[in-house]
């Protein structure tokens, strides 16, 4: 499973990328707005900090304008993936940009039907939002299972990018189902690393070691 960071915070991205666990980054207009900086500069910096795909989202809602914005974003760096909303206009723009060789991430996916259309439109990634579905009492992880089953039936190459991840169990459940990617806030990646028994165990080992007076080097 690939791990993407769902943030536009370049400091967080650099820190976590240094761990060697970050395969890519996803952003959206709200995350870019939070930085208070110019989108083109933020995306260019993120693309330089991470080797893998970096999703940059258009804000146009009409096909022609989506194409223009998508082509402009793609020119920022070789690893930009153009993110489009899963609307009729977005599906049409996805088909056109994909035929130009531009990778597209279709975002704001909330149903198996939308995911089926994303694959048919040639999307490189589809982003089902598990957390936002859970928020309204729908089964976010159930959606992932449905999409994986459908994609498997037809050998679609579109990757399932689990988005709107809120906690480590979303990542674990998605991994058990075999989802291709999970994009998560930095806090969730840190939560995956940490365990109180690891901290307690390490403290015990180090205390016992100190009593020996030895050093390894
Ligand atoms: C996906 O690419 C989105 O940026 C993101 O996962 C949305 O998450 P949220 O529901 O926590 O805003």
PDB file of C-alpha atoms in Angstrom, residues 23 49 55 78 97 148 173 175 178 180 190 206:
ATOM      1  CA  UNK A  23       5.032   7.881  -1.591  1.00  0.00           C
ATOM      2  CA  UNK A  49      10.362  17.546  -1.774  1.00  0.00           C
ATOM      3  CA  UNK A  55      -2.188  15.939  -6.690  1.00  0.00           C
ATOM      4  CA  UNK A  78       6.881  16.359 -13.816  1.00  0.00           C
ATOM      5  CA  UNK A  97      -6.366  15.123 -20.133  1.00  0.00           C
ATOM      6  CA  UNK A 148     -12.197  -2.790  -5.294  1.00  0.00           C
ATOM      7  CA  UNK A 173      -9.120  -1.464   7.144  1.00  0.00           C
ATOM      8  CA  UNK A 175      -5.009  -2.105   3.689  1.00  0.00           C
ATOM      9  CA  UNK A 178      -6.038  -4.200  -0.634  1.00  0.00           C
ATOM     10  CA  UNK A 180      -3.742   0.853  -3.605  1.00  0.00           C
ATOM     11  CA  UNK A 190       2.417   9.690  13.194  1.00  0.00           C
ATOM     12  CA  UNK A 206      17.277   1.439  28.253  1.00  0.00           C
TER      13      UNK A 206
END
